[in-house]
């Protein structure tokens, strides 16, 4: 059996490991265009701030790869020729497959304003982008950051930590409107201001200006201009569906796959950021841009390519991230509405977060420690934990396991309730029960 996997991200690596757990003899080929191979993309934020050396971003060693026993082909796939069961590379080579997996990820949505192609207009998709940003930063110079969600803040933080003066321009009234609530957005914004970031709401950039092909400013809808040396943006991502589309596979926002990660061609699978995965529990097909689901999908796809029938059951989306220096955990369904700063999904994001079933909100906390719970009829549907993280693990378990919270529901919804203490008490009760 010849397995061919396109992409060298976490979904692809997990797929190879899964194939090898079943099939030790089949030929496995991985095609990847990224010259840096497989590394932690979420870790790029810490590389930008200087907290992590780039060497720390590589989760696998040469020895690991040797053990996985696959052939690596460096290059870009140009097209999938389904009739001939092979792919065509950009350099003219053809590589055959019996089973194919598409794990090509997603790319930053391009900025559609005049001047977006000038030198110094930057995004953060991969290692090369991070290096480009680091080459462009100069202490004391000025940057403008546009967009929302996690990556925009990572850009702000990276540039501030490198000594740049940063204008963070938001089109909307507050940061990450459709995931965070008003108070959470304000906590983040306050933190940014304390770090010296110049925050401007309701600011729409209509042009990036330049001199000698290099950025030197932005022009806003209001007529205001800002001088700057660099523009960084994160306005959303687009799953790389072009290969699948050209090959006639079913595509919506991502490549449509069933719960076995199989496309409408039974020998072709897709996983990770590029896949829009059918969730048999909700009956819908959903996009995530999260590291752990990409790994889990890749593993399930690998097993299925090698002949198993393993359904990928979407777990409750969960992300621990850092927003303006505040550790923030987002679990389950927490937000609603529209965010003018992002189009569709962003990095480290899940469409599920924005579903808002019937739930009431219980919240507590000020300054950087804050807890918000989405309280359903008998279960918790979502939570945001900011600052103190003692409760994020219990909450992840309570939400993922759909634990019955009826005994504490009313207390949680009592105005002024100390919901953190109630959850901690409930969790120790659950533990005590288990130990009996
Ligand atoms: C800056 C940043 C911050 C993030 N923060 C978080 C976070 O806080 N939490 C979280 O859970 N997730 C986060 N993510 C998202 C997470 O990294 C992704 O969900 C995950 O990497 C997806 O893995 P993947 O294997 O699907 O795709 P990718 O990791 O994108 O890998 C796809 C690979 O395919 C290659 N490729 C594309 N087209 C071709 C082609 N035609 N031929 C050959 N190769 C091709 C690409 O070069 C790439 O190497 C972040 C991502 C970034 C970039």
mmCIF file with all atom_site columns, C-alpha atoms and ligand atoms in Angstrom, residues 6-13 31-34 37-45 75-78 89 103-106 124-126 150-151 154 240 243 271-274 288-295 318-322 347-349, ligand 1:
data_model
loop_
_atom_site.group_PDB
_atom_site.id
_atom_site.type_symbol
_atom_site.label_atom_id
_atom_site.label_alt_id
_atom_site.label_comp_id
_atom_site.label_asym_id
_atom_site.label_entity_id
_atom_site.label_seq_id
_atom_site.pdbx_PDB_ins_code
_atom_site.Cartn_x
_atom_site.Cartn_y
_atom_site.Cartn_z
_atom_site.occupancy
_atom_site.B_iso_or_equiv
_atom_site.pdbx_formal_charge
_atom_site.auth_seq_id
_atom_site.auth_comp_id
_atom_site.auth_asym_id
_atom_site.auth_atom_id
_atom_site.pdbx_PDB_model_num
ATOM   1   C CA  . UNK A 1 6   ? 0.512   16.366 1.623  1.00 0.00 ? 6   UNK A CA  1
ATOM   2   C CA  . UNK A 1 7   ? 1.589   18.896 4.263  1.00 0.00 ? 7   UNK A CA  1
ATOM   3   C CA  . UNK A 1 8   ? 4.163   18.693 7.046  1.00 0.00 ? 8   UNK A CA  1
ATOM   4   C CA  . UNK A 1 9   ? 2.125   20.040 9.980  1.00 0.00 ? 9   UNK A CA  1
ATOM   5   C CA  . UNK A 1 10  ? 0.833   18.300 13.074 1.00 0.00 ? 10  UNK A CA  1
ATOM   6   C CA  . UNK A 1 11  ? -2.048  16.560 11.260 1.00 0.00 ? 11  UNK A CA  1
ATOM   7   C CA  . UNK A 1 12  ? 0.360   15.008 8.752  1.00 0.00 ? 12  UNK A CA  1
ATOM   8   C CA  . UNK A 1 13  ? 2.850   13.808 11.371 1.00 0.00 ? 13  UNK A CA  1
ATOM   9   C CA  . UNK A 1 31  ? 5.320   16.034 0.710  1.00 0.00 ? 31  UNK A CA  1
ATOM   10  C CA  . UNK A 1 32  ? 5.905   19.383 2.398  1.00 0.00 ? 32  UNK A CA  1
ATOM   11  C CA  . UNK A 1 33  ? 6.804   22.793 1.038  1.00 0.00 ? 33  UNK A CA  1
ATOM   12  C CA  . UNK A 1 34  ? 7.803   24.442 4.324  1.00 0.00 ? 34  UNK A CA  1
ATOM   13  C CA  . UNK A 1 37  ? 9.535   21.103 8.279  1.00 0.00 ? 37  UNK A CA  1
ATOM   14  C CA  . UNK A 1 38  ? 7.375   20.327 11.309 1.00 0.00 ? 38  UNK A CA  1
ATOM   15  C CA  . UNK A 1 39  ? 7.354   22.764 14.237 1.00 0.00 ? 39  UNK A CA  1
ATOM   16  C CA  . UNK A 1 40  ? 4.905   24.247 16.716 1.00 0.00 ? 40  UNK A CA  1
ATOM   17  C CA  . UNK A 1 41  ? 2.983   27.049 15.050 1.00 0.00 ? 41  UNK A CA  1
ATOM   18  C CA  . UNK A 1 42  ? 1.433   28.245 18.344 1.00 0.00 ? 42  UNK A CA  1
ATOM   19  C CA  . UNK A 1 43  ? 5.026   28.469 19.612 1.00 0.00 ? 43  UNK A CA  1
ATOM   20  C CA  . UNK A 1 44  ? 5.835   31.117 16.975 1.00 0.00 ? 44  UNK A CA  1
ATOM   21  C CA  . UNK A 1 45  ? 4.283   33.740 19.273 1.00 0.00 ? 45  UNK A CA  1
ATOM   22  C CA  . UNK A 1 75  ? 8.268   20.691 -2.595 1.00 0.00 ? 75  UNK A CA  1
ATOM   23  C CA  . UNK A 1 76  ? 4.814   21.912 -3.479 1.00 0.00 ? 76  UNK A CA  1
ATOM   24  C CA  . UNK A 1 77  ? 1.974   19.839 -4.864 1.00 0.00 ? 77  UNK A CA  1
ATOM   25  C CA  . UNK A 1 78  ? 0.432   21.574 -7.869 1.00 0.00 ? 78  UNK A CA  1
ATOM   26  C CA  . UNK A 1 89  ? 4.477   18.554 -8.169 1.00 0.00 ? 89  UNK A CA  1
ATOM   27  C CA  . UNK A 1 103 ? -3.267  18.177 5.375  1.00 0.00 ? 103 UNK A CA  1
ATOM   28  C CA  . UNK A 1 104 ? -2.214  21.498 3.884  1.00 0.00 ? 104 UNK A CA  1
ATOM   29  C CA  . UNK A 1 105 ? -3.565  23.717 6.681  1.00 0.00 ? 105 UNK A CA  1
ATOM   30  C CA  . UNK A 1 106 ? -4.832  27.255 6.292  1.00 0.00 ? 106 UNK A CA  1
ATOM   31  C CA  . UNK A 1 124 ? 2.201   35.376 10.850 1.00 0.00 ? 124 UNK A CA  1
ATOM   32  C CA  . UNK A 1 125 ? 1.499   32.024 9.204  1.00 0.00 ? 125 UNK A CA  1
ATOM   33  C CA  . UNK A 1 126 ? 4.773   30.153 9.524  1.00 0.00 ? 126 UNK A CA  1
ATOM   34  C CA  . UNK A 1 150 ? -5.237  35.505 19.253 1.00 0.00 ? 150 UNK A CA  1
ATOM   35  C CA  . UNK A 1 151 ? -2.759  36.091 16.423 1.00 0.00 ? 151 UNK A CA  1
ATOM   36  C CA  . UNK A 1 154 ? 0.533   37.848 19.480 1.00 0.00 ? 154 UNK A CA  1
ATOM   37  C CA  . UNK A 1 240 ? -6.183  25.923 1.619  1.00 0.00 ? 240 UNK A CA  1
ATOM   38  C CA  . UNK A 1 243 ? -6.033  21.511 -4.498 1.00 0.00 ? 243 UNK A CA  1
ATOM   39  C CA  . UNK A 1 271 ? -7.489  16.554 8.330  1.00 0.00 ? 271 UNK A CA  1
ATOM   40  C CA  . UNK A 1 272 ? -6.438  19.594 10.341 1.00 0.00 ? 272 UNK A CA  1
ATOM   41  C CA  . UNK A 1 273 ? -7.057  23.267 9.541  1.00 0.00 ? 273 UNK A CA  1
ATOM   42  C CA  . UNK A 1 274 ? -8.008  22.474 5.947  1.00 0.00 ? 274 UNK A CA  1
ATOM   43  C CA  . UNK A 1 288 ? -11.427 24.401 13.935 1.00 0.00 ? 288 UNK A CA  1
ATOM   44  C CA  . UNK A 1 289 ? -7.996  25.982 13.855 1.00 0.00 ? 289 UNK A CA  1
ATOM   45  C CA  . UNK A 1 290 ? -6.604  24.288 16.909 1.00 0.00 ? 290 UNK A CA  1
ATOM   46  C CA  . UNK A 1 291 ? -3.468  22.229 17.379 1.00 0.00 ? 291 UNK A CA  1
ATOM   47  C CA  . UNK A 1 292 ? -4.999  19.363 19.382 1.00 0.00 ? 292 UNK A CA  1
ATOM   48  C CA  . UNK A 1 293 ? -7.981  18.699 17.080 1.00 0.00 ? 293 UNK A CA  1
ATOM   49  C CA  . UNK A 1 294 ? -5.598  18.811 14.071 1.00 0.00 ? 294 UNK A CA  1
ATOM   50  C CA  . UNK A 1 295 ? -3.456  16.145 15.739 1.00 0.00 ? 295 UNK A CA  1
ATOM   51  C CA  . UNK A 1 318 ? -10.391 24.029 24.459 1.00 0.00 ? 318 UNK A CA  1
ATOM   52  C CA  . UNK A 1 319 ? -7.511  26.481 24.222 1.00 0.00 ? 319 UNK A CA  1
ATOM   53  C CA  . UNK A 1 320 ? -5.147  27.836 26.826 1.00 0.00 ? 320 UNK A CA  1
ATOM   54  C CA  . UNK A 1 321 ? -3.634  30.965 25.437 1.00 0.00 ? 321 UNK A CA  1
ATOM   55  C CA  . UNK A 1 322 ? -2.110  34.218 26.563 1.00 0.00 ? 322 UNK A CA  1
ATOM   56  C CA  . UNK A 1 347 ? -5.830  30.924 14.427 1.00 0.00 ? 347 UNK A CA  1
ATOM   57  C CA  . UNK A 1 348 ? -6.318  29.078 17.688 1.00 0.00 ? 348 UNK A CA  1
ATOM   58  C CA  . UNK A 1 349 ? -10.074 29.437 17.244 1.00 0.00 ? 349 UNK A CA  1
HETATM 59  C C1  . LIG B 2 .   ? 0.715   32.169 14.919 1.00 0.00 ? 1   LIG B C1  1
HETATM 60  C C2  . LIG B 2 .   ? -0.190  31.026 15.235 1.00 0.00 ? 1   LIG B C2  1
HETATM 61  C C3  . LIG B 2 .   ? -0.758  30.912 16.493 1.00 0.00 ? 1   LIG B C3  1
HETATM 62  C C4  . LIG B 2 .   ? -1.581  29.841 16.808 1.00 0.00 ? 1   LIG B C4  1
HETATM 63  N N1  . LIG B 2 .   ? -2.077  29.729 18.070 1.00 0.00 ? 1   LIG B N1  1
HETATM 64  C C5  . LIG B 2 .   ? -2.769  28.639 18.423 1.00 0.00 ? 1   LIG B C5  1
HETATM 65  C C6  . LIG B 2 .   ? -3.181  28.418 19.765 1.00 0.00 ? 1   LIG B C6  1
HETATM 66  O O1  . LIG B 2 .   ? -3.004  29.280 20.636 1.00 0.00 ? 1   LIG B O1  1
HETATM 67  N N2  . LIG B 2 .   ? -3.810  27.265 20.073 1.00 0.00 ? 1   LIG B N2  1
HETATM 68  C C7  . LIG B 2 .   ? -4.080  26.312 19.136 1.00 0.00 ? 1   LIG B C7  1
HETATM 69  O O2  . LIG B 2 .   ? -4.647  25.269 19.477 1.00 0.00 ? 1   LIG B O2  1
HETATM 70  N N3  . LIG B 2 .   ? -3.733  26.507 17.846 1.00 0.00 ? 1   LIG B N3  1
HETATM 71  C C8  . LIG B 2 .   ? -3.084  27.627 17.466 1.00 0.00 ? 1   LIG B C8  1
HETATM 72  N N4  . LIG B 2 .   ? -2.692  27.815 16.167 1.00 0.00 ? 1   LIG B N4  1
HETATM 73  C C9  . LIG B 2 .   ? -3.239  26.913 15.133 1.00 0.00 ? 1   LIG B C9  1
HETATM 74  C C10 . LIG B 2 .   ? -2.504  25.583 15.000 1.00 0.00 ? 1   LIG B C10 1
HETATM 75  O O3  . LIG B 2 .   ? -1.145  25.820 14.861 1.00 0.00 ? 1   LIG B O3  1
HETATM 76  C C11 . LIG B 2 .   ? -3.094  24.871 13.790 1.00 0.00 ? 1   LIG B C11 1
HETATM 77  O O4  . LIG B 2 .   ? -4.422  24.520 14.090 1.00 0.00 ? 1   LIG B O4  1
HETATM 78  C C12 . LIG B 2 .   ? -2.322  23.621 13.398 1.00 0.00 ? 1   LIG B C12 1
HETATM 79  O O5  . LIG B 2 .   ? -0.967  23.919 13.155 1.00 0.00 ? 1   LIG B O5  1
HETATM 80  C C13 . LIG B 2 .   ? -2.941  23.005 12.145 1.00 0.00 ? 1   LIG B C13 1
HETATM 81  O O6  . LIG B 2 .   ? -2.166  21.943 11.711 1.00 0.00 ? 1   LIG B O6  1
HETATM 82  P P1  . LIG B 2 .   ? -2.281  21.371 10.227 1.00 0.00 ? 1   LIG B P1  1
HETATM 83  O O7  . LIG B 2 .   ? -1.385  20.167 10.205 1.00 0.00 ? 1   LIG B O7  1
HETATM 84  O O8  . LIG B 2 .   ? -3.683  21.221 9.835  1.00 0.00 ? 1   LIG B O8  1
HETATM 85  O O9  . LIG B 2 .   ? -1.722  22.506 9.272  1.00 0.00 ? 1   LIG B O9  1
HETATM 86  P P2  . LIG B 2 .   ? -0.370  23.336 9.239  1.00 0.00 ? 1   LIG B P2  1
HETATM 87  O O10 . LIG B 2 .   ? 0.344   23.298 10.525 1.00 0.00 ? 1   LIG B O10 1
HETATM 88  O O11 . LIG B 2 .   ? -0.741  24.663 8.676  1.00 0.00 ? 1   LIG B O11 1
HETATM 89  O O12 . LIG B 2 .   ? 0.527   22.548 8.172  1.00 0.00 ? 1   LIG B O12 1
HETATM 90  C C14 . LIG B 2 .   ? 0.199   22.497 6.813  1.00 0.00 ? 1   LIG B C14 1
HETATM 91  C C15 . LIG B 2 .   ? 1.471   22.331 6.004  1.00 0.00 ? 1   LIG B C15 1
HETATM 92  O O13 . LIG B 2 .   ? 1.148   22.080 4.642  1.00 0.00 ? 1   LIG B O13 1
HETATM 93  C C16 . LIG B 2 .   ? 2.088   22.748 3.805  1.00 0.00 ? 1   LIG B C16 1
HETATM 94  N N5  . LIG B 2 .   ? 1.491   22.921 2.489  1.00 0.00 ? 1   LIG B N5  1
HETATM 95  C C17 . LIG B 2 .   ? 0.470   23.744 2.156  1.00 0.00 ? 1   LIG B C17 1
HETATM 96  N N6  . LIG B 2 .   ? 0.174   23.620 0.844  1.00 0.00 ? 1   LIG B N6  1
HETATM 97  C C18 . LIG B 2 .   ? 1.040   22.702 0.335  1.00 0.00 ? 1   LIG B C18 1
HETATM 98  C C19 . LIG B 2 .   ? 1.234   22.135 -0.959 1.00 0.00 ? 1   LIG B C19 1
HETATM 99  N N7  . LIG B 2 .   ? 0.469   22.484 -2.009 1.00 0.00 ? 1   LIG B N7  1
HETATM 100 N N8  . LIG B 2 .   ? 2.237   21.248 -1.137 1.00 0.00 ? 1   LIG B N8  1
HETATM 101 C C20 . LIG B 2 .   ? 3.001   20.871 -0.079 1.00 0.00 ? 1   LIG B C20 1
HETATM 102 N N9  . LIG B 2 .   ? 2.862   21.362 1.173  1.00 0.00 ? 1   LIG B N9  1
HETATM 103 C C21 . LIG B 2 .   ? 1.887   22.262 1.374  1.00 0.00 ? 1   LIG B C21 1
HETATM 104 C C22 . LIG B 2 .   ? 2.332   24.059 4.555  1.00 0.00 ? 1   LIG B C22 1
HETATM 105 O O14 . LIG B 2 .   ? 3.558   24.614 4.176  1.00 0.00 ? 1   LIG B O14 1
HETATM 106 C C23 . LIG B 2 .   ? 2.334   23.597 5.994  1.00 0.00 ? 1   LIG B C23 1
HETATM 107 O O15 . LIG B 2 .   ? 3.629   23.258 6.424  1.00 0.00 ? 1   LIG B O15 1
HETATM 108 C C24 . LIG B 2 .   ? -1.864  28.874 15.817 1.00 0.00 ? 1   LIG B C24 1
HETATM 109 C C25 . LIG B 2 .   ? -1.287  28.982 14.542 1.00 0.00 ? 1   LIG B C25 1
HETATM 110 C C26 . LIG B 2 .   ? -0.457  30.045 14.249 1.00 0.00 ? 1   LIG B C26 1
HETATM 111 C C27 . LIG B 2 .   ? 0.146   30.154 12.873 1.00 0.00 ? 1   LIG B C27 1
#
